[in-house]
mmCIF file of C-alpha atoms in Angstrom:
data_model
loop_
_atom_site.group_PDB
_atom_site.id
_atom_site.type_symbol
_atom_site.label_atom_id
_atom_site.label_comp_id
_atom_site.label_asym_id
_atom_site.label_seq_id
_atom_site.Cartn_x
_atom_site.Cartn_y
_atom_site.Cartn_z
ATOM 1 C CA MET F 25 8.154 15.955 19.132
ATOM 2 C CA ARG F 26 9.071 16.873 15.590
ATOM 3 C CA SER F 27 6.343 17.390 13.050
ATOM 4 C CA VAL F 28 5.595 15.074 10.169
ATOM 5 C CA ALA F 29 4.905 16.902 6.887
ATOM 6 C CA ARG F 30 2.413 15.306 4.483
ATOM 7 C CA ALA F 31 1.563 16.185 0.935
ATOM 8 C CA ILE F 32 -0.672 14.292 -1.471
ATOM 9 C CA ALA F 33 0.731 10.758 -1.797
ATOM 10 C CA LEU F 34 3.989 11.812 -0.091
ATOM 11 C CA LEU F 35 5.104 11.758 3.521
ATOM 12 C CA LYS F 36 8.387 12.965 5.019
ATOM 13 C CA VAL F 37 9.695 12.355 8.506
ATOM 14 C CA PRO F 38 12.304 15.129 8.779
ATOM 15 C CA ALA F 39 15.824 14.652 10.068
ATOM 16 C CA ALA F 40 16.461 15.712 13.642
ATOM 17 C CA PRO F 41 17.279 19.416 14.099
ATOM 18 C CA GLY F 42 20.807 20.200 15.221
ATOM 19 C CA VAL F 43 22.221 16.968 13.784
ATOM 20 C CA LYS F 44 24.452 16.900 10.696
ATOM 21 C CA TYR F 45 22.095 16.436 7.764
ATOM 22 C CA ARG F 46 22.994 13.277 5.839
ATOM 23 C CA GLY F 47 20.370 13.133 3.083
ATOM 24 C CA THR F 48 17.145 11.270 2.411
ATOM 25 C CA VAL F 49 16.164 7.622 2.756
ATOM 26 C CA ILE F 50 13.341 6.742 0.357
ATOM 27 C CA THR F 51 11.055 3.927 1.454
ATOM 28 C CA ASN F 52 9.226 1.498 -0.797
ATOM 29 C CA PRO F 53 7.281 -1.132 1.138
ATOM 30 C CA GLY F 54 6.703 -3.222 -1.950
ATOM 31 C CA GLY F 55 3.471 -4.966 -2.412
ATOM 32 C CA PRO F 56 1.870 -4.713 -4.821
ATOM 33 C CA GLY F 57 -0.539 -2.347 -3.218
ATOM 34 C CA GLY F 58 1.581 -1.138 -0.318
ATOM 35 C CA SER F 59 1.202 2.469 0.782
ATOM 36 C CA GLY F 60 4.595 4.089 1.220
ATOM 37 C CA THR F 61 3.113 7.002 3.164
ATOM 38 C CA LEU F 62 1.481 4.677 5.700
ATOM 39 C CA PHE F 63 4.670 2.622 5.984
ATOM 40 C CA THR F 64 6.703 5.789 6.586
ATOM 41 C CA LEU F 65 4.189 7.083 9.124
ATOM 42 C CA LEU F 66 4.397 3.813 11.074
ATOM 43 C CA ALA F 67 8.091 2.978 10.623
ATOM 44 C CA GLY F 68 9.837 6.260 9.760
ATOM 45 C CA ARG F 69 11.149 6.960 13.265
ATOM 46 C CA MET F 70 12.355 3.349 13.610
ATOM 47 C CA LEU F 71 14.217 3.703 10.315
ATOM 48 C CA GLN F 72 15.897 6.814 11.666
ATOM 49 C CA VAL F 73 17.051 4.817 14.681
ATOM 50 C CA MET F 74 18.722 2.354 12.290
ATOM 51 C CA THR F 75 20.115 4.857 9.779
ATOM 52 C CA GLY F 76 20.769 7.820 12.038
ATOM 53 C CA SER F 77 18.656 10.822 12.864
ATOM 54 C CA GLY F 78 20.438 12.966 10.273
ATOM 55 C CA TYR F 79 18.342 11.457 7.492
ATOM 56 C CA ASP F 80 14.924 12.488 6.264
ATOM 57 C CA VAL F 81 12.706 9.460 5.644
ATOM 58 C CA LEU F 82 10.490 9.883 2.591
ATOM 59 C CA GLY F 83 7.597 7.640 1.586
ATOM 60 C CA PHE F 84 5.322 7.821 -1.420
ATOM 61 C CA ASP F 85 2.204 6.079 -2.630
ATOM 62 C CA PRO F 86 2.813 4.464 -6.007
ATOM 63 C CA ARG F 87 0.304 4.586 -8.870
ATOM 64 C CA GLY F 88 -3.165 3.531 -7.782
ATOM 65 C CA VAL F 89 -2.320 3.095 -4.086
ATOM 66 C CA GLY F 90 -3.181 5.044 -0.932
ATOM 67 C CA ALA F 91 -3.474 8.776 -1.570
ATOM 68 C CA SER F 92 -2.337 8.645 -5.217
ATOM 69 C CA THR F 93 -4.864 9.431 -7.917
ATOM 70 C CA PRO F 94 -6.490 7.823 -9.671
ATOM 71 C CA ASN F 95 -6.867 5.254 -6.910
ATOM 72 C CA ALA F 96 -7.300 1.607 -7.884
ATOM 73 C CA GLN F 97 -9.990 0.192 -5.605
ATOM 74 C CA CYS F 98 -11.733 -3.080 -6.456
ATOM 75 C CA PHE F 99 -14.414 -2.422 -3.823
ATOM 76 C CA GLY F 100 -16.954 0.382 -3.664
ATOM 77 C CA SER F 101 -16.294 1.084 0.020
ATOM 78 C CA ASP F 102 -14.165 0.098 2.980
ATOM 79 C CA SER F 103 -17.166 -1.874 4.283
ATOM 80 C CA GLU F 104 -17.275 -4.000 1.130
ATOM 81 C CA ARG F 105 -13.535 -4.663 1.356
ATOM 82 C CA LEU F 106 -13.759 -5.621 5.024
ATOM 83 C CA MET F 107 -16.688 -7.979 4.348
ATOM 84 C CA TRP F 108 -14.620 -9.702 1.658
ATOM 85 C CA MET F 109 -11.716 -10.087 4.067
ATOM 86 C CA VAL F 110 -13.949 -11.398 6.888
ATOM 87 C CA GLN F 111 -15.423 -14.025 4.565
ATOM 88 C CA ALA F 112 -11.960 -15.555 4.259
ATOM 89 C CA GLY F 113 -12.232 -16.345 7.946
ATOM 90 C CA ASN F 114 -9.239 -17.621 9.843
ATOM 91 C CA ARG F 115 -8.290 -20.182 7.228
ATOM 92 C CA LEU F 116 -4.611 -20.537 6.485
ATOM 93 C CA LEU F 117 -3.364 -21.420 3.039
ATOM 94 C CA ASN F 118 -1.756 -24.841 3.176
ATOM 95 C CA ALA F 119 -0.747 -27.522 0.705
ATOM 96 C CA SER F 120 -4.042 -29.412 0.755
ATOM 97 C CA ASP F 121 -6.071 -29.636 -2.451
ATOM 98 C CA ALA F 122 -9.049 -27.985 -0.738
ATOM 99 C CA SER F 123 -7.022 -25.052 0.530
ATOM 100 C CA LEU F 124 -5.369 -24.333 -2.797
ATOM 101 C CA GLY F 125 -8.665 -24.647 -4.690
ATOM 102 C CA GLU F 126 -10.468 -22.238 -2.366
ATOM 103 C CA PHE F 127 -7.598 -19.758 -2.494
ATOM 104 C CA ARG F 128 -7.504 -19.886 -6.301
ATOM 105 C CA ALA F 129 -11.289 -19.460 -6.560
ATOM 106 C CA ARG F 130 -11.229 -16.386 -4.296
ATOM 107 C CA GLU F 131 -8.369 -14.870 -6.299
ATOM 108 C CA GLN F 132 -10.264 -15.438 -9.556
ATOM 109 C CA VAL F 133 -13.338 -13.718 -8.098
ATOM 110 C CA ILE F 134 -11.369 -10.711 -6.884
ATOM 111 C CA GLY F 135 -9.500 -10.523 -10.191
ATOM 112 C CA ALA F 136 -12.793 -10.451 -12.130
ATOM 113 C CA ARG F 137 -14.179 -7.842 -9.731
ATOM 114 C CA CYS F 138 -11.114 -5.618 -10.209
ATOM 115 C CA GLU F 139 -11.245 -6.008 -13.987
ATOM 116 C CA LYS F 140 -14.911 -4.985 -14.021
ATOM 117 C CA ARG F 141 -14.435 -2.029 -11.654
ATOM 118 C CA ILE F 142 -11.093 -0.550 -12.745
ATOM 119 C CA GLY F 143 -9.893 -2.450 -15.828
ATOM 120 C CA GLY F 144 -10.608 -2.465 -19.500
ATOM 121 C CA LYS F 145 -9.787 0.036 -22.205
ATOM 122 C CA ASP F 146 -11.330 2.971 -20.320
ATOM 123 C CA GLY F 147 -10.518 1.872 -16.768
ATOM 124 C CA ILE F 148 -7.945 3.529 -14.555
ATOM 125 C CA THR F 149 -5.588 0.560 -14.847
ATOM 126 C CA ARG F 150 -4.373 2.118 -18.095
ATOM 127 C CA PHE F 151 -2.491 4.543 -15.810
ATOM 128 C CA MET F 152 -0.965 1.798 -13.651
ATOM 129 C CA GLY F 153 1.668 0.298 -15.984
ATOM 130 C CA THR F 154 5.378 0.645 -15.423
ATOM 131 C CA ALA F 155 5.970 2.350 -18.771
#
């Protein structure tokens, strides 16, 4: 098995040895909030099956995500984040008034939490803009 090289906020699945090198495929899983290194770790070999084994597959963690620094986390720990997710239960968002109201209320709470924890003039979100 070939090795997978990882640097801070960057992960490369190298092209197969002995195959004509074709270049690099850069992954961007979208999001917002998607870790490109995790996506590449999980899907890099499958991408090589589709594109050919002569390509490196390179993933990165965009500003504030995954291994990038500063990291934008609205929760103080993984436990807090998991508790928030569990509280949502198995409810599915649907077109009912109750469903939309609950979804909106939860999003407002998490938005306020993120603003308090990472936003504002001195928060790390000042590093997260596209510019």
